CSV table of C-alpha atoms and ligand atoms in Angstrom, one decimal:
chain,number,residue,atom,x,y,z
Z,181,MET,CA,-2.3,-13.8,1.4
Z,182,THR,CA,0.5,-16.4,1.1
Z,183,ALA,CA,-2.0,-19.1,0.7
Z,184,ARG,CA,-3.6,-17.2,-2.0
Z,185,ALA,CA,-0.5,-16.7,-3.8
Z,186,GLU,CA,0.3,-20.3,-3.5
Z,187,ALA,CA,-3.1,-21.2,-4.8
Z,188,LEU,CA,-2.7,-19.0,-7.7
Z,189,GLY,CA,0.7,-20.4,-8.5
Z,190,VAL,CA,2.7,-17.2,-8.0
Z,191,ALA,CA,5.2,-15.9,-5.4
Z,192,LEU,CA,4.0,-13.3,-2.8
Z,193,ARG,CA,6.3,-10.3,-2.7
Z,194,PRO,CA,4.5,-8.1,0.0
Z,195,HIS,CA,4.4,-4.3,-0.4
Z,196,LEU,CA,5.6,-2.9,2.7
Z,197,LYS,CA,4.6,0.7,1.9
Z,198,THR,CA,1.6,0.3,4.4
Z,199,ALA,CA,3.4,-1.0,7.5
Z,200,LYS,CA,7.0,0.3,6.9
Z,201,SER,CA,7.7,-2.0,9.9
Z,202,VAL,CA,10.2,-4.8,10.3
Z,203,ALA,CA,7.9,-6.7,12.8
Z,204,VAL,CA,5.2,-6.5,10.3
Z,205,ALA,CA,7.3,-7.5,7.5
Z,206,GLY,CA,8.3,-10.5,9.6
Z,207,LEU,CA,4.7,-11.6,10.0
Z,208,ALA,CA,4.0,-10.9,6.2
Z,209,THR,CA,6.9,-13.1,5.1
Z,210,ALA,CA,6.8,-15.8,7.7
Z,211,ALA,CA,4.8,-18.2,5.7
Z,212,GLY,CA,7.1,-17.9,2.7
Z,213,ALA,CA,7.5,-14.8,0.4
Z,214,LYS,CA,10.0,-14.1,-2.5
Z,215,GLY,CA,11.5,-10.7,-1.4
Z,216,ILE,CA,9.7,-7.6,-0.6
Z,217,THR,CA,8.2,-4.5,-2.2
Z,218,VAL,CA,8.9,-0.9,-1.0
Z,219,SER,CA,8.0,2.5,-2.3
Z,220,THR,CA,10.8,4.5,-1.1
Z,221,LEU,CA,14.6,4.2,-0.6
Z,222,ALA,CA,14.2,5.1,3.1
Z,223,GLU,CA,12.1,1.8,3.3
Z,224,ALA,CA,14.7,-0.2,1.2
Z,225,ALA,CA,17.6,1.0,3.4
Z,226,TYR,CA,15.6,0.3,6.7
Z,227,PHE,CA,14.5,-3.1,5.6
Z,228,ALA,CA,18.2,-4.0,4.2
Z,229,GLY,CA,19.5,-2.8,7.6
Z,230,HIS,CA,17.2,-5.5,9.2
Z,231,GLY,CA,18.4,-8.2,6.9
Z,232,PHE,CA,15.7,-8.3,4.0
Z,233,ARG,CA,17.1,-9.3,0.8
Z,234,ASP,CA,15.9,-9.1,-2.8
Z,235,ILE,CA,13.9,-5.6,-2.6
Z,236,LEU,CA,11.7,-4.2,-5.3
Z,237,TYR,CA,11.6,-0.6,-5.3
Z,238,ALA,CA,8.2,-0.3,-7.1
Z,239,VAL,CA,8.1,3.4,-7.9
Z,240,GLY,CA,9.6,4.8,-11.0
Z,241,CYS,CA,13.2,5.6,-10.2
Z,242,ALA,CA,14.6,9.3,-10.7
Z,243,PRO,CA,17.8,9.3,-12.3
Z,244,ALA,CA,19.3,11.0,-9.5
Z,245,LYS,CA,18.5,8.1,-7.1
Z,246,LEU,CA,20.7,5.6,-9.3
Z,247,ASP,CA,23.9,6.1,-7.0
Z,248,ASP,CA,21.6,5.3,-4.0
Z,249,VAL,CA,20.1,2.2,-5.8
Z,250,ALA,CA,23.5,0.9,-6.7
Z,251,ALA,CA,24.6,1.1,-3.2
Z,252,LEU,CA,21.4,-0.6,-1.8
Z,253,ASP,CA,21.8,-3.3,-4.6
Z,254,ARG,CA,25.3,-4.3,-3.4
Z,255,ARG,CA,24.1,-4.5,0.2
Z,256,ALA,CA,20.7,-6.4,-0.2
Z,257,GLY,CA,19.7,-6.9,-3.8
Z,258,MET,CA,17.5,-4.3,-5.5
Z,259,THR,CA,15.2,-4.3,-8.5
Z,260,LEU,CA,14.3,-0.9,-9.8
Z,261,LEU,CA,11.2,0.3,-12.1
Z,262,ILE,CA,11.2,2.7,-15.0
Z,263,ASP,CA,8.7,3.5,-17.8
Z,264,SER,CA,10.6,5.9,-20.3
Z,265,VAL,CA,13.5,5.9,-22.8
Z,266,VAL,CA,15.1,8.9,-20.7
Z,267,ALA,CA,15.3,6.8,-17.5
Z,268,ALA,CA,16.4,3.8,-19.3
Z,269,GLU,CA,19.1,5.8,-20.9
Z,270,ALA,CA,20.3,7.1,-17.5
Z,271,VAL,CA,20.3,3.4,-16.1
Z,272,ALA,CA,22.3,2.3,-19.1
Z,273,ALA,CA,24.9,5.2,-18.8
Z,274,HIS,CA,25.5,4.2,-15.0
Z,275,PRO,CA,28.5,2.1,-14.4
Z,276,HIS,CA,26.3,-0.2,-12.1
Z,277,ALA,CA,24.5,-3.1,-13.6
Z,278,TYR,CA,20.9,-2.8,-12.4
Z,279,ARG,CA,18.0,-5.3,-12.6
Z,280,VAL,CA,15.4,-3.4,-14.2
Z,281,LEU,CA,11.5,-3.9,-14.5
Z,282,ILE,CA,9.6,-1.9,-17.1
Z,283,GLU,CA,6.3,-0.6,-15.7
Z,284,ILE,CA,3.1,-1.7,-17.8
Z,285,ASP,CA,-0.1,0.3,-17.7
Z,286,THR,CA,-3.0,-2.1,-17.7
Z,287,GLY,CA,-5.8,0.5,-17.0
Z,288,ASP,CA,-4.9,2.6,-14.0
Z,289,HIS,CA,-3.2,5.2,-16.2
Z,290,ARG,CA,-1.0,6.5,-13.3
Z,291,CYS,CA,2.1,5.4,-15.0
Z,292,GLY,CA,3.5,2.8,-17.4
Z,293,ILE,CA,3.7,1.7,-20.9
Z,294,ALA,CA,0.7,0.2,-22.8
Z,295,PRO,CA,1.7,-3.4,-23.5
Z,296,ASP,CA,1.4,-3.1,-27.3
Z,297,SER,CA,3.1,0.3,-27.6
Z,298,PRO,CA,6.4,0.5,-29.6
Z,299,GLU,CA,7.7,2.5,-26.4
Z,300,LEU,CA,8.1,-0.9,-24.7
Z,301,LEU,CA,10.9,-2.3,-26.9
Z,302,ALA,CA,12.4,1.2,-27.2
Z,303,VAL,CA,12.9,1.3,-23.2
Z,304,ALA,CA,14.0,-2.3,-23.1
Z,305,ARG,CA,16.7,-1.7,-25.8
Z,306,ALA,CA,17.7,1.5,-24.1
Z,307,VAL,CA,18.4,-0.2,-20.7
Z,308,GLU,CA,20.6,-3.0,-22.2
Z,309,ALA,CA,22.4,-0.5,-24.7
Z,310,SER,CA,25.6,-0.5,-22.7
Z,311,GLY,CA,25.4,-4.2,-22.0
Z,312,ARG,CA,25.5,-3.8,-18.1
Z,313,SER,CA,22.0,-3.4,-17.0
Z,314,ARG,CA,19.2,-6.1,-17.8
Z,315,VAL,CA,15.6,-6.1,-18.2
Z,316,ALA,CA,14.2,-8.5,-15.5
Z,317,GLY,CA,10.7,-8.2,-16.7
Z,318,VAL,CA,7.5,-6.1,-16.1
Z,319,LEU,CA,5.5,-4.7,-13.4
Z,320,THR,CA,1.9,-3.5,-13.2
Z,321,HIS,CA,-0.4,-2.1,-10.5
Z,322,ALA,CA,-4.2,-2.3,-11.1
Z,323,GLY,CA,-4.7,0.8,-9.0
Z,324,HIS,CA,-8.2,1.1,-10.6
Z,325,SER,CA,-9.3,-1.8,-8.8
Z,326,TYR,CA,-10.2,0.7,-6.1
Z,327,ASP,CA,-13.0,1.9,-8.3
Z,328,ALA,CA,-14.5,-1.6,-8.4
Z,329,ARG,CA,-17.2,-2.4,-5.7
Z,330,ASP,CA,-17.8,-6.1,-6.1
Z,331,ALA,CA,-15.9,-9.3,-6.6
Z,332,GLU,CA,-16.8,-9.7,-10.1
Z,333,SER,CA,-15.5,-6.4,-11.2
Z,334,MET,CA,-12.2,-7.0,-9.1
Z,335,ALA,CA,-11.7,-10.4,-10.7
Z,336,ARG,CA,-12.3,-8.6,-14.2
Z,337,ILE,CA,-9.8,-6.0,-13.5
Z,338,ALA,CA,-7.3,-8.6,-12.1
Z,339,GLU,CA,-7.6,-10.5,-15.3
Z,340,ALA,CA,-6.8,-7.3,-17.4
Z,341,GLU,CA,-4.0,-6.7,-15.0
Z,342,ARG,CA,-2.6,-10.2,-15.7
Z,343,ALA,CA,-3.2,-10.3,-19.2
Z,344,GLY,CA,-1.6,-6.9,-20.1
Z,345,ALA,CA,1.6,-7.7,-18.0
Z,346,VAL,CA,1.9,-11.1,-19.5
Z,347,ARG,CA,1.3,-9.7,-23.2
Z,348,ALA,CA,4.2,-7.1,-22.5
Z,349,ALA,CA,6.5,-9.8,-21.1
Z,350,GLU,CA,5.7,-11.9,-24.3
Z,351,ILE,CA,6.6,-9.0,-26.6
Z,352,LEU,CA,9.9,-8.5,-24.8
Z,353,ARG,CA,10.8,-12.2,-24.9
Z,354,ALA,CA,10.1,-12.4,-28.6
Z,355,ALA,CA,12.4,-9.6,-29.1
Z,356,GLY,CA,15.2,-11.3,-27.2
Z,357,PHE,CA,15.0,-9.7,-23.8
Z,358,GLU,CA,14.9,-12.6,-21.2
Z,359,SER,CA,12.4,-10.8,-18.9
Z,360,PRO,CA,11.5,-13.6,-16.4
Z,361,VAL,CA,9.4,-11.6,-14.0
Z,362,VAL,CA,6.0,-10.7,-14.4
Z,363,SER,CA,4.8,-8.9,-11.2
Z,364,VAL,CA,1.1,-7.9,-10.8
Z,365,GLY,CA,-1.0,-6.8,-7.7
Z,366,SER,CA,-2.9,-4.6,-5.4
Z,367,THR,CA,-4.9,-5.9,-2.5
Z,368,PRO,CA,-8.4,-6.0,-4.4
Z,369,THR,CA,-6.9,-8.1,-7.5
Z,370,ALA,CA,-4.8,-10.3,-5.3
Z,371,THR,CA,-7.9,-11.0,-3.2
Z,372,PHE,CA,-10.2,-11.7,-6.1
Z,373,ALA,CA,-8.0,-12.9,-9.0
Z,374,ARG,CA,-9.2,-16.3,-10.2
Z,375,ASN,CA,-6.3,-16.9,-12.5
Z,376,LEU,CA,-2.7,-15.5,-12.6
Z,377,SER,CA,-1.3,-17.8,-15.1
Z,378,GLY,CA,1.7,-16.2,-16.6
Z,379,ALA,CA,2.3,-14.0,-13.7
Z,380,THR,CA,5.4,-14.9,-11.5
Z,381,GLU,CA,4.5,-12.8,-8.3
Z,382,MET,CA,2.0,-10.4,-6.7
Z,383,ARG,CA,2.6,-7.3,-4.6
Z,384,PRO,CA,-0.5,-6.7,-2.2
Z,385,GLY,CA,0.1,-4.4,0.8
Z,386,VAL,CA,-2.6,-2.8,2.6
Z,387,TYR,CA,-4.3,-6.3,3.3
Z,388,MET,CA,-1.9,-6.4,6.3
Z,389,PHE,CA,-3.9,-4.0,8.0
Z,390,GLY,CA,-7.1,-3.4,6.2
Z,391,ASP,CA,-9.0,-0.1,6.7
Z,392,LEU,CA,-12.4,1.4,6.2
Z,393,PHE,CA,-12.1,1.9,2.5
Z,394,GLN,CA,-11.0,-1.7,2.0
Z,395,ALA,CA,-13.9,-2.9,4.2
Z,396,GLY,CA,-16.4,-0.8,2.1
Z,397,ILE,CA,-15.2,-2.5,-1.2
Z,398,GLY,CA,-15.2,-5.9,0.4
Z,399,THR,CA,-11.6,-7.0,0.7
Z,400,CYS,CA,-11.8,-7.3,4.4
Z,401,ARG,CA,-14.5,-6.9,7.1
Z,402,VAL,CA,-14.6,-3.8,9.7
Z,403,GLU,CA,-13.7,-6.3,12.4
Z,404,ASP,CA,-10.6,-7.3,10.5
Z,405,ILE,CA,-8.9,-3.8,10.6
Z,406,ALA,CA,-5.9,-4.0,12.6
Z,407,LEU,CA,-4.8,-0.3,12.9
Z,408,SER,CA,-6.4,2.2,14.9
Z,409,VAL,CA,-5.7,5.6,16.3
Z,410,LEU,CA,-6.0,6.1,20.1
Z,411,ALA,CA,-7.6,9.5,21.1
Z,412,THR,CA,-9.0,11.2,23.9
Z,413,VAL,CA,-12.4,13.1,24.5
Z,414,ILE,CA,-11.5,16.8,25.1
Z,415,GLY,CA,-14.7,18.6,24.6
Z,416,HIS,CA,-18.5,18.2,24.8
Z,417,ARG,CA,-20.9,20.3,22.6
Z,418,PRO,CA,-24.3,18.7,23.6
Z,419,ALA,CA,-26.4,21.7,21.6
Z,420,GLU,CA,-24.6,20.3,18.4
Z,421,ASN,CA,-24.7,16.5,19.4
Z,422,ALA,CA,-20.9,16.7,19.1
Z,423,VAL,CA,-17.8,15.5,20.9
Z,424,VAL,CA,-14.3,16.8,20.4
Z,425,ILE,CA,-11.2,14.5,20.5
Z,426,ASP,CA,-7.6,15.2,20.3
Z,427,ALA,CA,-7.1,13.4,17.0
Z,428,GLY,CA,-7.3,15.5,14.0
Z,429,ALA,CA,-5.9,15.8,10.3
Z,430,LEU,CA,-2.4,14.9,11.4
Z,431,ALA,CA,-3.2,12.0,13.5
Z,432,LEU,CA,-5.9,10.4,11.3
Z,433,SER,CA,-5.0,12.0,7.7
Z,434,LYS,CA,-7.4,13.8,5.5
Z,435,ASP,CA,-8.0,11.0,3.5
Z,436,ARG,CA,-11.7,10.8,2.5
Z,437,SER,CA,-11.7,8.1,0.4
Z,438,THR,CA,-14.8,6.2,1.8
Z,439,GLU,CA,-16.8,9.3,0.3
Z,440,ALA,CA,-16.5,7.6,-2.9
Z,441,ILE,CA,-18.4,4.3,-1.6
Z,442,ALA,CA,-22.1,4.7,-2.2
Z,443,GLY,CA,-23.8,5.1,1.2
Z,444,GLY,CA,-20.5,4.3,2.9
Z,445,ASP,CA,-19.2,7.8,3.5
Z,446,LEU,CA,-17.4,7.4,7.0
Z,447,GLY,CA,-16.1,10.9,7.4
Z,448,TYR,CA,-12.6,10.8,8.6
Z,449,GLY,CA,-12.9,7.5,10.6
Z,450,VAL,CA,-15.2,5.4,12.6
Z,451,VAL,CA,-15.2,5.9,16.5
Z,452,CYS,CA,-14.8,2.8,18.6
Z,453,ASP,CA,-14.5,1.6,22.2
Z,454,LEU,CA,-11.0,0.8,23.6
Z,455,ASP,CA,-11.5,-2.7,22.4
Z,456,GLY,CA,-12.1,-1.5,18.7
Z,457,ARG,CA,-15.7,-2.3,18.8
Z,458,PRO,CA,-17.5,0.6,16.5
Z,459,LEU,CA,-20.0,2.9,18.3
Z,460,PRO,CA,-22.8,2.4,15.9
Z,461,GLY,CA,-23.1,5.4,13.5
Z,462,VAL,CA,-20.3,7.6,15.6
Z,463,ILE,CA,-17.7,9.1,13.1
Z,464,VAL,CA,-15.4,11.8,12.9
Z,465,SER,CA,-17.1,14.1,10.7
Z,466,ARG,CA,-14.5,17.1,10.7
Z,467,VAL,CA,-10.9,17.6,11.4
Z,468,SER,CA,-8.7,20.5,11.9
Z,469,GLN,CA,-5.0,19.7,12.6
Z,470,GLU,CA,-5.3,18.5,16.3
Z,471,HIS,CA,-9.1,18.3,16.6
Z,472,GLY,CA,-11.4,15.9,15.6
Z,473,ARG,CA,-15.2,16.4,15.6
Z,474,VAL,CA,-17.3,13.4,16.6
Z,475,THR,CA,-20.9,13.2,15.4
Z,476,SER,CA,-23.6,11.0,14.9
Z,477,ARG,CA,-27.1,10.8,13.3
Z,478,ASP,CA,-28.4,9.5,16.5
Z,479,PRO,CA,-28.1,11.2,20.0
Z,480,LEU,CA,-24.3,10.6,21.1
Z,481,PRO,CA,-23.8,8.7,24.2
Z,482,PHE,CA,-22.4,11.4,26.1
Z,483,ALA,CA,-22.3,9.5,29.4
Z,484,SER,CA,-20.0,7.0,28.0
Z,485,LEU,CA,-17.8,9.5,26.4
Z,486,PRO,CA,-16.9,11.7,29.4
Z,487,ILE,CA,-14.0,14.3,29.1
Z,488,GLY,CA,-10.8,12.2,29.2
Z,489,ALA,CA,-12.4,8.9,27.9
Z,490,ARG,CA,-10.3,7.0,25.5
Z,491,VAL,CA,-11.5,6.0,21.9
Z,492,ARG,CA,-10.1,4.3,19.0
Z,493,VAL,CA,-10.5,5.5,15.5
Z,494,LEU,CA,-10.6,3.2,12.5
Z,495,PRO,CA,-8.8,4.8,9.5
Z,496,ASN,CA,-10.2,5.2,6.1
Z,497,HIS,CA,-6.7,4.5,4.5
Z,498,ALA,CA,-4.1,2.7,6.7
Z,499,CYS,CA,-1.3,3.6,4.5
Z,500,ILE,CA,-1.7,7.3,4.9
Z,501,THR,CA,-3.0,7.3,8.7
Z,502,ALA,CA,0.1,5.0,9.7
Z,503,ALA,CA,2.6,7.5,8.0
Z,504,ALA,CA,2.1,10.2,10.6
Z,505,HIS,CA,3.1,7.8,13.5
Z,506,ASP,CA,6.7,6.9,14.8
Z,507,VAL,CA,5.7,3.5,16.2
Z,508,TYR,CA,3.0,1.0,16.7
Z,509,HIS,CA,1.6,0.2,20.1
Z,510,VAL,CA,0.6,-3.5,19.9
Z,511,VAL,CA,-2.5,-4.3,22.0
Z,512,ALA,CA,-4.9,-7.4,22.3
Z,513,GLY,CA,-7.6,-4.8,23.5
Z,514,GLY,CA,-7.8,-2.0,26.1
Z,515,LEU,CA,-5.0,-0.1,26.8
Z,516,SER,CA,-2.2,-2.8,27.8
Z,517,VAL,CA,0.5,-2.4,25.4
Z,518,GLU,CA,2.2,-5.7,24.8
Z,519,SER,CA,4.9,-4.5,22.3
Z,520,VAL,CA,6.1,-1.5,20.5
Z,521,TRP,CA,7.1,-2.0,17.0
Z,522,ASP,CA,9.0,0.8,15.1
Z,523,ARG,CA,8.5,2.0,11.5
Z,524,CYS,CA,10.4,3.9,9.0
Z,525,ARG,CA,9.6,7.5,7.7
Z,526,GLY,CA,10.5,9.8,5.1
Z,527,TRP,CA,12.2,9.3,1.7
R,821,LIG,N1,2.3,-2.3,-6.2
R,821,LIG,C1,2.4,-0.9,-6.3
R,821,LIG,C2,3.3,-0.5,-7.7
R,821,LIG,C3,1.5,-0.1,-5.6
R,821,LIG,O1,1.7,1.2,-5.9
R,821,LIG,C4,0.7,-0.6,-4.6
R,821,LIG,C5,-0.1,0.4,-3.8
R,821,LIG,O2,-0.2,1.6,-4.0
R,821,LIG,C6,0.7,-1.8,-4.3
R,821,LIG,C7,1.5,-2.8,-5.2
R,821,LIG,C8,-0.2,-2.5,-3.4
R,821,LIG,O3,-1.5,-2.3,-3.6
R,821,LIG,P1,-2.4,-2.3,-2.2
R,821,LIG,O4,-2.1,-1.1,-1.4
R,821,LIG,O5,-3.8,-2.4,-2.8
R,821,LIG,O6,-2.2,-3.6,-1.4
């Protein structure tokens, strides 16, 4: 991803909401990155405590969090994100001088202001009204790239993401707001963008692990997925061609995102051997809190899945699955743990 950012002429500001891990952040930034992106203040504090600097908090900042952001800014350098006049007024009223990005909606319709909306300049004026805080630029996230299913569509969405963000920055600059930063990026758009001219940085995150949904839409291959949940066979139901494992909704998550991929529904995850090789057609098709029901269209290989056997389950959505776990056990295959990497949790 560092090489892609370089080729596209932008800085990489990896989003650490997926991994929430200093060790992974070290790998993601090793080849050159400009700061990091986080989605919670718990992540910001965790990474700041481990020496990371220049942290972008890329979720709209609630006014009640401004004191904490100010403290983190003094410690590590923070940029915050807003998309309303009300939030901008809270920022301006605060005694701290914040660096502020304005969130732009380039088609995802989750948050953000349309580039041509008069609200854009209203927010910028409100941010700078007291002369302390500054508009540092714009941010957009093309989350709707997750609806695309081929490289061409993702490249088209990447272009809409780029063009919308650049347009918004130009409007701000024309009105006298310096706005040096144009921040774009999701894993699909970062992977398939052809041109990012005018953007200054991109913020992909889930590419660090990949998952079954990303493999389904083509940003990685199943064999690239770097995250699995280790589970144990605890029951056999031969009459139902089913095996029960001790990993259910909490260990795997209830994410069903692969359901949206035509012909690619993988239940709650793909069952693999201990080395991470998928057992063909074997998936977790039902979960309760601590149970996973493993089934297949073909007869299950019961003999190679005795009670007590260990399996690995590849997740639909790495960010959500990882969030339930305290640490990563780093393996090169099998069960031998080479390192234990901690991660942060909570908000
Ligand atoms: N930027 C923002 C604001 C996000 O919300 C996300 C993910 O949700 C990302 C970047 C990273 O995108 P991805 O998870 O596709 O790598």
